[in-house]
Tab-separated table of C-alpha atoms in Angstrom:
chain	number	residue	atom	x	y	z
A	1	UNK	CA	-43.708	-19.650	-3.600
A	2	UNK	CA	-46.707	-17.461	-4.411
A	3	UNK	CA	-49.750	-19.102	-5.982
A	4	UNK	CA	-49.464	-17.087	-9.205
A	5	UNK	CA	-45.845	-18.172	-9.679
A	6	UNK	CA	-46.739	-21.781	-8.848
A	7	UNK	CA	-49.538	-21.774	-11.427
A	8	UNK	CA	-47.226	-20.278	-14.050
A	9	UNK	CA	-44.697	-22.988	-13.275
A	10	UNK	CA	-47.405	-25.658	-13.584
A	11	UNK	CA	-48.299	-24.285	-17.011
A	12	UNK	CA	-44.681	-24.504	-18.140
A	13	UNK	CA	-44.241	-28.019	-16.764
A	14	UNK	CA	-47.567	-29.187	-18.197
A	15	UNK	CA	-46.654	-28.140	-21.740
A	16	UNK	CA	-43.271	-29.848	-21.368
A	17	UNK	CA	-44.797	-33.043	-19.934
A	18	UNK	CA	-47.834	-33.550	-22.183
A	19	UNK	CA	-46.201	-32.884	-25.564
A	20	UNK	CA	-44.893	-35.897	-27.511
A	21	UNK	CA	-41.450	-37.027	-26.511
A	22	UNK	CA	-39.511	-40.178	-25.624
A	23	UNK	CA	-41.337	-40.790	-22.331
A	24	UNK	CA	-44.795	-40.371	-23.826
A	25	UNK	CA	-44.020	-42.545	-26.849
A	26	UNK	CA	-42.785	-45.326	-24.543
A	27	UNK	CA	-45.830	-45.056	-22.267
A	28	UNK	CA	-48.189	-45.182	-25.250
A	29	UNK	CA	-46.442	-48.166	-26.834
A	30	UNK	CA	-46.265	-50.012	-23.509
A	31	UNK	CA	-49.915	-49.239	-22.721
A	32	UNK	CA	-50.973	-50.634	-26.090
A	33	UNK	CA	-48.801	-53.735	-25.907
A	34	UNK	CA	-49.095	-54.643	-22.218
A	35	UNK	CA	-52.121	-52.753	-20.896
A	36	UNK	CA	-52.559	-49.880	-18.464
A	37	UNK	CA	-51.767	-51.683	-15.198
A	38	UNK	CA	-48.612	-53.402	-16.452
A	39	UNK	CA	-47.292	-50.033	-17.664
A	40	UNK	CA	-47.614	-48.332	-14.267
A	41	UNK	CA	-44.120	-49.455	-13.107
A	42	UNK	CA	-42.597	-47.819	-16.198
A	43	UNK	CA	-44.442	-44.576	-15.418
A	44	UNK	CA	-43.256	-44.714	-11.797
A	45	UNK	CA	-39.675	-45.209	-12.986
A	46	UNK	CA	-39.960	-42.222	-15.306
A	47	UNK	CA	-41.383	-40.078	-12.506
A	48	UNK	CA	-38.626	-41.111	-10.073
A	49	UNK	CA	-36.003	-40.436	-12.736
A	50	UNK	CA	-37.452	-36.975	-13.338
A	51	UNK	CA	-37.370	-36.172	-9.608
A	52	UNK	CA	-33.749	-37.326	-9.313
A	53	UNK	CA	-32.823	-35.243	-12.351
A	54	UNK	CA	-34.568	-32.171	-10.944
A	55	UNK	CA	-32.600	-32.463	-7.699
A	56	UNK	CA	-29.362	-32.959	-9.632
A	57	UNK	CA	-30.071	-29.836	-11.668
A	58	UNK	CA	-31.152	-27.821	-8.639
A	59	UNK	CA	-28.086	-28.756	-6.611
A	60	UNK	CA	-25.186	-28.719	-9.030
A	61	UNK	CA	-25.102	-30.922	-12.129
A	62	UNK	CA	-27.143	-28.453	-14.170
A	63	UNK	CA	-24.455	-25.846	-13.541
A	64	UNK	CA	-21.794	-28.208	-14.898
A	65	UNK	CA	-23.764	-28.686	-18.116
A	66	UNK	CA	-24.093	-24.927	-18.528
A	67	UNK	CA	-20.397	-24.455	-17.745
A	68	UNK	CA	-19.216	-27.245	-20.081
A	69	UNK	CA	-21.396	-27.345	-23.211
A	70	UNK	CA	-19.520	-30.449	-24.421
A	71	UNK	CA	-21.307	-32.438	-21.677
A	72	UNK	CA	-24.587	-31.454	-23.286
A	73	UNK	CA	-23.308	-32.750	-26.635
A	74	UNK	CA	-22.371	-36.091	-25.040
A	75	UNK	CA	-25.829	-36.214	-23.467
A	76	UNK	CA	-27.486	-35.562	-26.818
A	77	UNK	CA	-25.437	-38.232	-28.608
A	78	UNK	CA	-26.057	-40.829	-25.887
A	79	UNK	CA	-29.748	-39.976	-25.732
A	80	UNK	CA	-30.108	-40.181	-29.509
A	81	UNK	CA	-28.452	-43.607	-29.694
A	82	UNK	CA	-30.568	-44.946	-26.841
A	83	UNK	CA	-33.777	-43.617	-28.408
A	84	UNK	CA	-32.909	-45.199	-31.752
A	85	UNK	CA	-32.321	-48.522	-29.988
A	86	UNK	CA	-35.687	-48.225	-28.192
A	87	UNK	CA	-37.379	-47.292	-31.471
A	88	UNK	CA	-35.958	-50.431	-33.082
A	89	UNK	CA	-37.128	-52.613	-30.171
A	90	UNK	CA	-40.643	-51.139	-30.352
A	91	UNK	CA	-40.912	-51.336	-34.151
A	92	UNK	CA	-39.750	-54.962	-34.273
A	93	UNK	CA	-41.569	-56.311	-31.213
A	94	UNK	CA	-43.186	-59.630	-31.985
A	95	UNK	CA	-46.926	-60.104	-32.267
A	96	UNK	CA	-48.809	-61.341	-29.213
A	97	UNK	CA	-52.536	-62.043	-29.051
A	98	UNK	CA	-53.815	-59.719	-26.360
A	99	UNK	CA	-56.920	-61.775	-25.624
A	100	UNK	CA	-55.083	-64.967	-24.660
A	101	UNK	CA	-54.478	-66.013	-21.060
A	102	UNK	CA	-50.720	-66.070	-21.609
A	103	UNK	CA	-49.206	-62.705	-20.735
A	104	UNK	CA	-47.089	-61.057	-23.434
A	105	UNK	CA	-43.384	-60.454	-23.061
A	106	UNK	CA	-42.632	-58.269	-20.043
A	107	UNK	CA	-42.802	-54.475	-20.455
A	108	UNK	CA	-39.796	-52.259	-19.812
A	109	UNK	CA	-39.000	-52.365	-16.064
A	110	UNK	CA	-39.351	-49.227	-13.970
A	111	UNK	CA	-35.595	-48.801	-13.448
A	112	UNK	CA	-35.050	-48.456	-17.199
A	113	UNK	CA	-37.678	-45.717	-17.286
A	114	UNK	CA	-35.752	-43.927	-14.546
A	115	UNK	CA	-32.360	-44.327	-16.202
A	116	UNK	CA	-33.769	-43.072	-19.507
A	117	UNK	CA	-34.200	-39.633	-17.911
A	118	UNK	CA	-30.455	-39.249	-17.437
A	119	UNK	CA	-29.949	-39.321	-21.220
A	120	UNK	CA	-33.249	-37.717	-22.206
A	121	UNK	CA	-32.437	-34.171	-23.375
A	122	UNK	CA	-36.095	-33.122	-23.235
A	123	UNK	CA	-36.188	-34.074	-19.551
A	124	UNK	CA	-32.950	-32.167	-18.851
A	125	UNK	CA	-34.313	-29.078	-20.607
A	126	UNK	CA	-37.549	-29.356	-18.619
A	127	UNK	CA	-35.643	-29.542	-15.321
A	128	UNK	CA	-33.154	-26.806	-16.273
A	129	UNK	CA	-35.935	-24.529	-17.511
A	130	UNK	CA	-38.021	-25.030	-14.374
A	131	UNK	CA	-35.139	-24.376	-11.971
A	132	UNK	CA	-33.774	-21.433	-13.959
A	133	UNK	CA	-37.179	-19.782	-14.398
A	134	UNK	CA	-39.080	-20.553	-11.212
A	135	UNK	CA	-36.628	-21.063	-8.360
A	136	UNK	CA	-36.322	-18.242	-5.838
A	137	UNK	CA	-33.069	-16.795	-4.543
A	138	UNK	CA	-31.692	-16.897	-1.025
A	139	UNK	CA	-33.464	-18.648	1.824
A	140	UNK	CA	-36.499	-19.369	-0.340
A	141	UNK	CA	-34.463	-21.468	-2.815
A	142	UNK	CA	-35.018	-24.871	-1.194
A	143	UNK	CA	-38.719	-24.246	-0.696
A	144	UNK	CA	-39.077	-23.190	-4.325
A	145	UNK	CA	-37.259	-26.364	-5.476
A	146	UNK	CA	-39.705	-28.399	-3.369
A	147	UNK	CA	-42.600	-26.573	-5.071
A	148	UNK	CA	-41.079	-27.310	-8.506
A	149	UNK	CA	-40.664	-30.959	-7.482
A	150	UNK	CA	-44.331	-31.142	-6.454
A	151	UNK	CA	-45.403	-29.490	-9.704
A	152	UNK	CA	-43.289	-31.880	-11.762
A	153	UNK	CA	-44.745	-34.856	-9.888
A	154	UNK	CA	-48.309	-33.693	-10.570
A	155	UNK	CA	-47.884	-32.977	-14.282
A	156	UNK	CA	-45.896	-36.184	-14.901
A	157	UNK	CA	-48.564	-38.236	-13.133
A	158	UNK	CA	-51.450	-36.731	-15.102
A	159	UNK	CA	-49.720	-36.728	-18.497
A	160	UNK	CA	-48.397	-40.262	-17.903
A	161	UNK	CA	-51.881	-41.559	-17.119
A	162	UNK	CA	-53.237	-39.852	-20.255
A	163	UNK	CA	-50.589	-41.331	-22.584
A	164	UNK	CA	-50.828	-44.809	-20.981
A	165	UNK	CA	-54.609	-44.691	-21.229
A	166	UNK	CA	-54.358	-43.654	-24.860
A	167	UNK	CA	-52.065	-46.605	-25.533
A	168	UNK	CA	-54.271	-49.061	-23.614
A	169	UNK	CA	-57.329	-47.845	-25.526
A	170	UNK	CA	-55.531	-48.439	-28.804
A	171	UNK	CA	-54.473	-51.858	-27.510
A	172	UNK	CA	-58.091	-53.017	-27.656
A	173	UNK	CA	-58.108	-52.688	-31.443
A	174	UNK	CA	-54.757	-54.431	-31.935
A	175	UNK	CA	-56.295	-57.879	-32.333
A	176	UNK	CA	-54.855	-58.665	-35.750
A	177	UNK	CA	-51.209	-59.308	-36.527
A	178	UNK	CA	-51.327	-56.607	-39.230
A	179	UNK	CA	-52.748	-53.912	-36.892
A	180	UNK	CA	-50.171	-54.841	-34.240
A	181	UNK	CA	-47.258	-54.551	-36.668
A	182	UNK	CA	-48.494	-51.260	-38.153
A	183	UNK	CA	-48.978	-49.721	-34.699
A	184	UNK	CA	-45.601	-50.821	-33.335
A	185	UNK	CA	-43.822	-49.739	-36.498
A	186	UNK	CA	-45.526	-46.336	-36.261
A	187	UNK	CA	-44.628	-45.965	-32.579
A	188	UNK	CA	-41.044	-46.978	-33.322
A	189	UNK	CA	-40.916	-44.390	-36.092
A	190	UNK	CA	-42.312	-41.684	-33.782
A	191	UNK	CA	-39.798	-42.610	-31.073
A	192	UNK	CA	-36.981	-42.358	-33.616
A	193	UNK	CA	-38.397	-39.000	-34.769
A	194	UNK	CA	-37.877	-37.691	-31.227
A	195	UNK	CA	-34.158	-37.742	-32.076
A	196	UNK	CA	-34.831	-34.980	-34.630
A	197	UNK	CA	-36.371	-32.845	-31.870
A	198	UNK	CA	-33.206	-33.297	-29.798
A	199	UNK	CA	-30.996	-31.913	-32.581
A	200	UNK	CA	-33.138	-29.061	-33.862
């Protein structure tokens, strides 16, 4: 893949990765509630899930979704229900004093972050768009998919660190029960609002 095409692909992937969506809302909420380091497994799970999805799109499943639009509808419904459930869990999470020695309730494990990608329409659109727009035909196809995979890894790593850091920074001001509840309710509301983006 030529450098100019790779840079164009990075631009596309960066916009898709850094804009608000289910993954970024979860990373921000987890960073605020559990801290930067304890959120890293969730980010790793999301990144692994995105890589698996990219390979599925590049080598067959994406074609099925394009061939049978009803599969996309099922994906959207499942993704919407799961996001609403996550939004509820975030909005109603119980208050924990962050400065105590006792660790708060465990953050979402990495495998859930990975599985979320399979029902995350934004992630599917990102993978489909990248493969459809930036893969090369013929013998160069596999190499171009590897380049897309590398690009997706890079942008997901950087955007994930930014959103986790943002959440962890906010976590330092969540000392009062009222601030904690307002923040988690707001993050739950924003996560639920991602459902509207799925259906627009």
